[in-house]
PDB file of C-alpha atoms in Angstrom:
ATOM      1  CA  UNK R 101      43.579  -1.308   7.356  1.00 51.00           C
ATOM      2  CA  UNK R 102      42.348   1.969   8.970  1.00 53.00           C
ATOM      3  CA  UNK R 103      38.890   2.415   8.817  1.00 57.00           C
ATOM      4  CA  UNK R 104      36.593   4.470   6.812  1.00 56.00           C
ATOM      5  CA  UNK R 105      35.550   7.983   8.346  1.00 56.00           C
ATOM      6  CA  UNK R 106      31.690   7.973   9.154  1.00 55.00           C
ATOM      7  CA  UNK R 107      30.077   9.933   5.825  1.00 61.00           C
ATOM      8  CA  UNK R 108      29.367  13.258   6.711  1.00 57.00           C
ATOM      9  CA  UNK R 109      25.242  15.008   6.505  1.00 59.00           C
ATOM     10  CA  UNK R 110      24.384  15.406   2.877  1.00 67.00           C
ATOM     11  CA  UNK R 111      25.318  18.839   1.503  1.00 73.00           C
ATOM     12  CA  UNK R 112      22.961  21.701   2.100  1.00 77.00           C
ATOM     13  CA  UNK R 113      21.430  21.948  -0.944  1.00 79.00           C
ATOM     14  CA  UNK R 114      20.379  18.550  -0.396  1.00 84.00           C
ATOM     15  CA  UNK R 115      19.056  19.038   2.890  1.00 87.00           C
ATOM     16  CA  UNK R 116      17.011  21.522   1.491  1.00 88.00           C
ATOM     17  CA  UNK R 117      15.360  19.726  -1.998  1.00 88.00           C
ATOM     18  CA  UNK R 118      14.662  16.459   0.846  1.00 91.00           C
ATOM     19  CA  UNK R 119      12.602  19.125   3.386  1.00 91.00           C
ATOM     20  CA  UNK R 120      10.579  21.071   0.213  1.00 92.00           C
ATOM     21  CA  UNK R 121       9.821  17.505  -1.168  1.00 94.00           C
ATOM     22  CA  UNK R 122       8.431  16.479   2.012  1.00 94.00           C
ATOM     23  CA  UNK R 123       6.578  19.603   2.690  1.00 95.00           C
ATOM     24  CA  UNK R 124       5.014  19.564  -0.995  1.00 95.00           C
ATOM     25  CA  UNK R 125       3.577  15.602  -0.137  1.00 96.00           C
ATOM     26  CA  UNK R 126       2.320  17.082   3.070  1.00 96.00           C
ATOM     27  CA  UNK R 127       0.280  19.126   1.021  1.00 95.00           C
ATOM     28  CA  UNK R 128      -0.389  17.203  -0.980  1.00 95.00           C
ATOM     29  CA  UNK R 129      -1.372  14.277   1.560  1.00 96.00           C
ATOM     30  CA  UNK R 130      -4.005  16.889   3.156  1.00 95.00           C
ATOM     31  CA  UNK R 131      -5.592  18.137  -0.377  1.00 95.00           C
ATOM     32  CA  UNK R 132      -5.541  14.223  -0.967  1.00 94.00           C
ATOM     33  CA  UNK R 133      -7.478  13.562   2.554  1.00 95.00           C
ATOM     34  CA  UNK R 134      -9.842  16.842   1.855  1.00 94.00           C
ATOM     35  CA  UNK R 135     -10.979  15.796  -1.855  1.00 92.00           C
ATOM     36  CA  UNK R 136      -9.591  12.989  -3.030  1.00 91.00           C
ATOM     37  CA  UNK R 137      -6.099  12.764  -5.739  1.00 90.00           C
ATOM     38  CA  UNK R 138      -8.360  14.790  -8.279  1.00 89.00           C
ATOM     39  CA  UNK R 139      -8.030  17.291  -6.045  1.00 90.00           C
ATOM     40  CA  UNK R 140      -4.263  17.449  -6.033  1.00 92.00           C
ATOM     41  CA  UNK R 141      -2.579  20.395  -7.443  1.00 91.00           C
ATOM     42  CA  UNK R 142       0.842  21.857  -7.621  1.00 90.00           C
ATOM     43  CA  UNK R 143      -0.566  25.523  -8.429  1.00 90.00           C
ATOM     44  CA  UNK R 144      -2.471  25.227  -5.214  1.00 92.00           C
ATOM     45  CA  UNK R 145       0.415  23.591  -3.175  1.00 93.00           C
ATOM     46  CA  UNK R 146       2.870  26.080  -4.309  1.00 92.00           C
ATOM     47  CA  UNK R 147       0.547  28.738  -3.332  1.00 91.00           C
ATOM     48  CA  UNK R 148       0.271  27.143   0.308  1.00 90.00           C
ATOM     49  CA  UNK R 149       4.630  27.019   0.382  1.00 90.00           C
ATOM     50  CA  UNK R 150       4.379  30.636  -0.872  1.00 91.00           C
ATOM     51  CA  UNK R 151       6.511  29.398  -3.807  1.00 87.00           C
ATOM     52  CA  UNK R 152       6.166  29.910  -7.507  1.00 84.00           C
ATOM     53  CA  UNK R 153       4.561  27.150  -9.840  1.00 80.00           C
ATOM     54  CA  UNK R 154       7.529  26.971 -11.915  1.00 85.00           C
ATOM     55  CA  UNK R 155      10.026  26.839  -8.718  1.00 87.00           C
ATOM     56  CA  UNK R 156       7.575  23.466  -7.311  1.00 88.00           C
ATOM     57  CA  UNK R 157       8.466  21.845 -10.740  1.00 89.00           C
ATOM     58  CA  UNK R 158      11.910  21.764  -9.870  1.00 90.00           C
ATOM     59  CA  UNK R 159      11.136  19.193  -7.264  1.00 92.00           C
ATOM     60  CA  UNK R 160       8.177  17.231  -9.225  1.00 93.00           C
ATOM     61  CA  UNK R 161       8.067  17.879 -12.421  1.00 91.00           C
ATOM     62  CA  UNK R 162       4.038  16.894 -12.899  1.00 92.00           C
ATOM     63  CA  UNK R 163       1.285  16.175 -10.361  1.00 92.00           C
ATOM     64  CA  UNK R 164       1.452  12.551 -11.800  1.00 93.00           C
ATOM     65  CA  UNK R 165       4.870  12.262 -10.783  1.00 94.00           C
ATOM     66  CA  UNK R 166       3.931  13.530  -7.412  1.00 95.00           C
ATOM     67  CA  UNK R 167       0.539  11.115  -7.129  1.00 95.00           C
ATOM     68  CA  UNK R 168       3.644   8.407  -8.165  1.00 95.00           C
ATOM     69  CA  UNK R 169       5.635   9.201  -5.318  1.00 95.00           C
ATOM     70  CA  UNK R 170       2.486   9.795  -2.683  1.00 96.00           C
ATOM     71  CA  UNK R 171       1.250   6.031  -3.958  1.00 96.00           C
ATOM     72  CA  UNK R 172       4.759   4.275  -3.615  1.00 97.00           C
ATOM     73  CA  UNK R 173       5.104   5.962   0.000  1.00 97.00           C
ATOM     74  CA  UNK R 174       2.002   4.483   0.897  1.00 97.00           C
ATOM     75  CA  UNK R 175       2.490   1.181  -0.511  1.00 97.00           C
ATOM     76  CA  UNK R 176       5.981   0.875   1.254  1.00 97.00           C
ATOM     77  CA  UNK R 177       4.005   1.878   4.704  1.00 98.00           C
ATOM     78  CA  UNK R 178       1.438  -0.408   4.138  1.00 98.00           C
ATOM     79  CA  UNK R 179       3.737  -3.399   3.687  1.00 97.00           C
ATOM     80  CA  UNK R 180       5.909  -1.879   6.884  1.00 98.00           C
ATOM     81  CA  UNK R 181       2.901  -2.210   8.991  1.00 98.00           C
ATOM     82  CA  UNK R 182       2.215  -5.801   7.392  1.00 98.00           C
ATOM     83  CA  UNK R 183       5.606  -7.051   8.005  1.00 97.00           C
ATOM     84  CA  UNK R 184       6.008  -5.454  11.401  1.00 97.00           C
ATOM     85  CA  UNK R 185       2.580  -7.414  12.319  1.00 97.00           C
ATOM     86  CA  UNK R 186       3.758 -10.886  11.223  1.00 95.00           C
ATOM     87  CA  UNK R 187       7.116 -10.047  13.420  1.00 95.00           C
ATOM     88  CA  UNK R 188       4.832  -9.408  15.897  1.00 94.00           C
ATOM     89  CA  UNK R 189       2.957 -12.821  15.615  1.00 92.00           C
ATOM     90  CA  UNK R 190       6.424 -14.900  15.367  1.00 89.00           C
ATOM     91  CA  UNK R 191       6.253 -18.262  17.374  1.00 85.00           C
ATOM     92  CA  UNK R 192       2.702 -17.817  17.552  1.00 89.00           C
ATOM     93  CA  UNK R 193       1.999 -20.193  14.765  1.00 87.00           C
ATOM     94  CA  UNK R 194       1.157 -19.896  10.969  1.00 88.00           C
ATOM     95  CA  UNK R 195      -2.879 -18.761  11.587  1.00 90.00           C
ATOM     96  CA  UNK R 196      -2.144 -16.258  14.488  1.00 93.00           C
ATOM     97  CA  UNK R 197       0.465 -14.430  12.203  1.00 94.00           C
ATOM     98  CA  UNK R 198      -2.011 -14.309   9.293  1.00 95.00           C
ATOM     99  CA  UNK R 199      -4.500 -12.937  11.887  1.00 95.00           C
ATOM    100  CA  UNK R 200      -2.428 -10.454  12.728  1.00 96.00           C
ATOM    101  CA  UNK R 201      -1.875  -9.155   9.415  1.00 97.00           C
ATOM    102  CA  UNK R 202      -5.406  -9.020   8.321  1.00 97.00           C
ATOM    103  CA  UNK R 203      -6.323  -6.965  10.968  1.00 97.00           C
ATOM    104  CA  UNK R 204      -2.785  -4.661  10.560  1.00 98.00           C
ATOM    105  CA  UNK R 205      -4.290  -4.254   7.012  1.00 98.00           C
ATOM    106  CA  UNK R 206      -7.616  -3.261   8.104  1.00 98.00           C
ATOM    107  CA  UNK R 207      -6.452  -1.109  10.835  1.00 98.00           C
ATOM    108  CA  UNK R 208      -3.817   0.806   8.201  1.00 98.00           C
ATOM    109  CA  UNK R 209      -6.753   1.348   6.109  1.00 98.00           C
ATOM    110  CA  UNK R 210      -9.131   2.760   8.473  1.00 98.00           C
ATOM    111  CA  UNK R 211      -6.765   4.938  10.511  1.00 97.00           C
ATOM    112  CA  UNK R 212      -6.241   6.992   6.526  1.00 96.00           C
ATOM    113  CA  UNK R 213      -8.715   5.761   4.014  1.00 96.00           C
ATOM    114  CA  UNK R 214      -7.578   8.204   1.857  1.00 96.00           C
ATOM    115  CA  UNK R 215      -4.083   6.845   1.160  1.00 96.00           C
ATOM    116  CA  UNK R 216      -6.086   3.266   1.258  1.00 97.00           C
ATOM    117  CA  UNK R 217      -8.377   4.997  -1.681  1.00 95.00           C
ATOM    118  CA  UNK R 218      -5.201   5.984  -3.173  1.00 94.00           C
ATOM    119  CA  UNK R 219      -3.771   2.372  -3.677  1.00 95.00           C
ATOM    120  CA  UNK R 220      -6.543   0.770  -4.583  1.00 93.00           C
ATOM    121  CA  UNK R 221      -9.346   3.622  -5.772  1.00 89.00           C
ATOM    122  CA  UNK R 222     -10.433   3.869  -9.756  1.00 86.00           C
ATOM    123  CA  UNK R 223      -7.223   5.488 -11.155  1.00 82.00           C
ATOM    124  CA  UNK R 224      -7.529   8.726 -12.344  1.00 86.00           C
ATOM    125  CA  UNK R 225      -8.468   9.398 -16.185  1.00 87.00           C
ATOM    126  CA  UNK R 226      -4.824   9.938 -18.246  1.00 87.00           C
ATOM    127  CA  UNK R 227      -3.004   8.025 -14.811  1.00 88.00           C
ATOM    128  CA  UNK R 228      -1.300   5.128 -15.780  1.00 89.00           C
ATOM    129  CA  UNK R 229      -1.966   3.405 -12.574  1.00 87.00           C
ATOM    130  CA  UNK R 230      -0.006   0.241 -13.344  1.00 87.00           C
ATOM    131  CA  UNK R 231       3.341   1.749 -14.095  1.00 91.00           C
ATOM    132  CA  UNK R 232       6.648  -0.352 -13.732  1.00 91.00           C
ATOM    133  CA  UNK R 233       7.553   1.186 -10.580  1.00 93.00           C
ATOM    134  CA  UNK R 234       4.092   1.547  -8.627  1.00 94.00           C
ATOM    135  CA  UNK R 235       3.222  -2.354  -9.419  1.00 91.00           C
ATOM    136  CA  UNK R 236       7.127  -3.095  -8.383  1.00 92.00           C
ATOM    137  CA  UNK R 237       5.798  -1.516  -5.143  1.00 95.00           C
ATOM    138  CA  UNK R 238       2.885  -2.935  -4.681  1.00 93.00           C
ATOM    139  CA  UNK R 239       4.119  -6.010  -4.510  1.00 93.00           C
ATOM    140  CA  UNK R 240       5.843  -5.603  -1.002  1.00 94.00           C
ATOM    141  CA  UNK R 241       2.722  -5.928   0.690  1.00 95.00           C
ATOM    142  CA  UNK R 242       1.935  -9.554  -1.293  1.00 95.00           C
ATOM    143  CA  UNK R 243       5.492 -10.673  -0.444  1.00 94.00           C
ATOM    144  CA  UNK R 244       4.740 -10.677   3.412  1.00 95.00           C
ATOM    145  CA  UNK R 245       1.331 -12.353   2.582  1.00 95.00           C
ATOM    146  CA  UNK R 246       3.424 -15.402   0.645  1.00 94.00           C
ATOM    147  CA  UNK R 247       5.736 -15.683   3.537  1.00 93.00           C
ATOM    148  CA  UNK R 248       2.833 -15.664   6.475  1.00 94.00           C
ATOM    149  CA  UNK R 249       0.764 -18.270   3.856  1.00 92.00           C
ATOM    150  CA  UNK R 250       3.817 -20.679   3.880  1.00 86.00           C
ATOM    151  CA  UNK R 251       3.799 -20.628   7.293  1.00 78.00           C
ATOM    152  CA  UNK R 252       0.281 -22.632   7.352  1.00 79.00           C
ATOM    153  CA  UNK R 253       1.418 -25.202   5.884  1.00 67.00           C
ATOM    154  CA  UNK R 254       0.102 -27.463   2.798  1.00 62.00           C
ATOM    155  CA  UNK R 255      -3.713 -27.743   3.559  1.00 57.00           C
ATOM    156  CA  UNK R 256      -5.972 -28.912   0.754  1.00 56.00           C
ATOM    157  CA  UNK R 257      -6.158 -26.875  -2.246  1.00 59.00           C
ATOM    158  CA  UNK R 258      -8.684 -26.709  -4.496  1.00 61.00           C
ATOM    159  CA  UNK R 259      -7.753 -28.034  -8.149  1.00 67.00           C
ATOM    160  CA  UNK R 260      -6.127 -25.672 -10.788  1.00 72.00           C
ATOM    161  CA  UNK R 261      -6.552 -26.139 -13.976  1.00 71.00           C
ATOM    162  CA  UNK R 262      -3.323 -25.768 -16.680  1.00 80.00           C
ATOM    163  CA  UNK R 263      -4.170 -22.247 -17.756  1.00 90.00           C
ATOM    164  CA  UNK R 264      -4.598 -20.536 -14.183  1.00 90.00           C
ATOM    165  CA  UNK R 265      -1.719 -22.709 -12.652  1.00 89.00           C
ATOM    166  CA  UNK R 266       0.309 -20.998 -15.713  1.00 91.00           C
ATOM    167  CA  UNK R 267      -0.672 -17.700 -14.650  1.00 93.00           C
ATOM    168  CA  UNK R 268      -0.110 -17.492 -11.572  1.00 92.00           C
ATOM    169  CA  UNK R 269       3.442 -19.291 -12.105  1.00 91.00           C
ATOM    170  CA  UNK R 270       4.112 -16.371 -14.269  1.00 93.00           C
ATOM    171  CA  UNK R 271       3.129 -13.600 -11.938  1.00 92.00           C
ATOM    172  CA  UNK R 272       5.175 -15.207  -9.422  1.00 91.00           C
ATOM    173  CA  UNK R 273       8.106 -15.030 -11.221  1.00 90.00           C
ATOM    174  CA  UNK R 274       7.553 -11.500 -12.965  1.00 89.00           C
ATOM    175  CA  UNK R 275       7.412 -10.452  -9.187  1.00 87.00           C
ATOM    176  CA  UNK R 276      10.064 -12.567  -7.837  1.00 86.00           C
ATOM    177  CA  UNK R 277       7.437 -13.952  -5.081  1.00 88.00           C
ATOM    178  CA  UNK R 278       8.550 -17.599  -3.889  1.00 84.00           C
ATOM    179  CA  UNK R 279       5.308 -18.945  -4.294  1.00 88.00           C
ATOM    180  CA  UNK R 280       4.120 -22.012  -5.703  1.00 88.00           C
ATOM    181  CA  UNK R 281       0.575 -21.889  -7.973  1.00 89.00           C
ATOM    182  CA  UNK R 282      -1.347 -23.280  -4.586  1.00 88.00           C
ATOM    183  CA  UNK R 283       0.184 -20.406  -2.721  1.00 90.00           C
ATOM    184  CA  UNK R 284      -0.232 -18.034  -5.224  1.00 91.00           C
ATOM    185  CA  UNK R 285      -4.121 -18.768  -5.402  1.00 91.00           C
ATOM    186  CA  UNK R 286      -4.525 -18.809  -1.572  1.00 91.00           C
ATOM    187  CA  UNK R 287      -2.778 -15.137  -1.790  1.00 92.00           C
ATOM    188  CA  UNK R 288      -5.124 -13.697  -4.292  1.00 93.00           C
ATOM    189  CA  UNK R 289      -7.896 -15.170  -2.372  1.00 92.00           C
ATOM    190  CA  UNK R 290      -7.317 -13.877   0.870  1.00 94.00           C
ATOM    191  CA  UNK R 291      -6.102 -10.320  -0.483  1.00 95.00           C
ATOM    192  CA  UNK R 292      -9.662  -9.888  -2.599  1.00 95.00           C
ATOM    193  CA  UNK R 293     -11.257 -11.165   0.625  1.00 95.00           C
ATOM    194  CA  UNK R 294      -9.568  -8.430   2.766  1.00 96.00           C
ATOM    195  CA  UNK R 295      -9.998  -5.688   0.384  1.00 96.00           C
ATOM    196  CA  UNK R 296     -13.314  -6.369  -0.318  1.00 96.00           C
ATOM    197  CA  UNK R 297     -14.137  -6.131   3.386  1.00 97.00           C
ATOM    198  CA  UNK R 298     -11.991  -3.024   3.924  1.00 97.00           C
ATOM    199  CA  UNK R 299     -13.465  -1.324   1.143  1.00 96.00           C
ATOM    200  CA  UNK R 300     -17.063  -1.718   1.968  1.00 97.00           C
ATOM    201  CA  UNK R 301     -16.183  -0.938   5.418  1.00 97.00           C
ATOM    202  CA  UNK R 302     -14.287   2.374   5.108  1.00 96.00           C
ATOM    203  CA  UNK R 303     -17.435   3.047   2.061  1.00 95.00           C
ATOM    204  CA  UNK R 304     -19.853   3.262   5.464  1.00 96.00           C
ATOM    205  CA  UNK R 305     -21.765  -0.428   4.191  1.00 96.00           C
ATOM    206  CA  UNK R 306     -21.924  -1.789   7.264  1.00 96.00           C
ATOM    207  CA  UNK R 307     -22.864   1.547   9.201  1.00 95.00           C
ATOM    208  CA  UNK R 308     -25.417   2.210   7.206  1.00 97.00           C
ATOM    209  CA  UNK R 309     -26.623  -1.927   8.005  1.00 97.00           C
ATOM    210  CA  UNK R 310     -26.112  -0.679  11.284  1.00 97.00           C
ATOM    211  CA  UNK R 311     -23.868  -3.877  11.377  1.00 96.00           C
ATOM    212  CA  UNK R 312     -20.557  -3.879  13.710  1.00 96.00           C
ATOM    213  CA  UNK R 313     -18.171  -4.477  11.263  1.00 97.00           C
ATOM    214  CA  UNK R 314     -15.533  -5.397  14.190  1.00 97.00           C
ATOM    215  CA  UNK R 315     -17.575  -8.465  14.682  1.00 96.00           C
ATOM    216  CA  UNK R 316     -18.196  -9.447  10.692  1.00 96.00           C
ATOM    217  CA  UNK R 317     -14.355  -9.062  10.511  1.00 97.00           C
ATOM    218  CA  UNK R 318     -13.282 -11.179  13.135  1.00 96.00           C
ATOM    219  CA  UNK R 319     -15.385 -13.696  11.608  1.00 95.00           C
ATOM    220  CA  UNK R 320     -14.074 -13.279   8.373  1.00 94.00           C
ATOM    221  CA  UNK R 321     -10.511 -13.620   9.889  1.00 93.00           C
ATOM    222  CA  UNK R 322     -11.552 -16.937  11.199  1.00 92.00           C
ATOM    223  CA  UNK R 323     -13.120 -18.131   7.557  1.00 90.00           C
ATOM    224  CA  UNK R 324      -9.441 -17.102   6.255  1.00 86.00           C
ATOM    225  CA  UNK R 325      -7.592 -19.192   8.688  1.00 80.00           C
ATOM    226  CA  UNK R 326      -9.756 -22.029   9.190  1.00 73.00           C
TER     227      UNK R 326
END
């Protein structure tokens, strides 16, 4: 059977929508890092492309649909950099790969809190924050979690009573994340642990404690893994 020709570049015009979309979320990335996704505006991006306001809607048709695509990109990144840490951490052992991706997700974080703020900030008023598609990718990042948590092992687990065990069942399965309730729970925990340390920090708490947070965190690390 001969074989298939190699596919050819996508057509020009093509070429062209992919580079304007990418320009417009470079925009909007800096208006974003400058005053926060209120601050996002496709009259003011389209003035910094020099294009029209009606020509940028060909490409997103509202800011919300643009704040949708900023907020998947940055929940897909986050999980890369999750992933590629637990790769990283392979044959080192169940707690050195969790380790490793606690700090990957505090590093991510710091190095742009404003995509961080993004994910995880108050949503904005009229922004349905928990659409089908942005909690589809959210869950990316809690999928590498589940698979670094299964990798400790079966320590002792606090009871669960009927109803919570029932929940988190179901979120497991609405996500499709192999997790048993025990799992589940230890996921939740650690997550609300990390992003309640990453928030404060990237807030300025612990400057303003005059507290090295690089310290608290390691220690926190350790509490997780223990």
């Amino acid at each position: 059977m001969p074989a298939m020709p190699a596919p050819g570049p996508p057509p020009m015009r093509e070429r062209y929508r992919a580079h304007v979309r990418h320009e417009v979320k470079q925009a909007a990335l800096r208006q974003l890092e400058e005053s926060g996704p209120a601050a996002v505006s496709i009259s003011a991006i389209s003035k910094q492309l020099g294009m029209s306001g009606p020509a940028l809607y060909r490409y997103f048709a509202s800011r919300d649909e643009l704040l949708t695509e900023l907020t998947i990109d940055a929940y897909h990144d986050l999980a890369d950099a999750l992933g590629a840490a637990a790769g990283r951490a392979a044959g080192r052992g169940g707690r050195a790969r969790l380790e490793e991706v606690g700090r990957a997700y505090r590093s991510w974080a710091l190095a742009q809190p404003h995509r961080y703020r993004l994910l995880y900030g108050p949503p904005l008023p009229g922004y349905d924050a928990h659409a089908q598609r942005l909690v589809e990718a959210a869950q990316a990042s809690m999928a590498v979690l589940i698979e670094v948590l299964d990798g400790l092992g079966d320590p002792a687990a606090p009871p669960l009573g009927t109803p919570l065990a029932s929940q988190l069942s179901a979120w497991a399965r609405q996500h499709s994340l192999e997790a048993d309730p025990a799992t589940a729970l230890r996921a939740v925990l650690v997550w609300s642990r990390l992003h309640g340390f990453v928030s404060l920090e990237i807030a300025g708490n612990y400057a303003s404690m005059n507290i090295d947070p690089d310290q608290v965190f390691e220690i926190q690390l350790a509490t997780l893994t223990a």
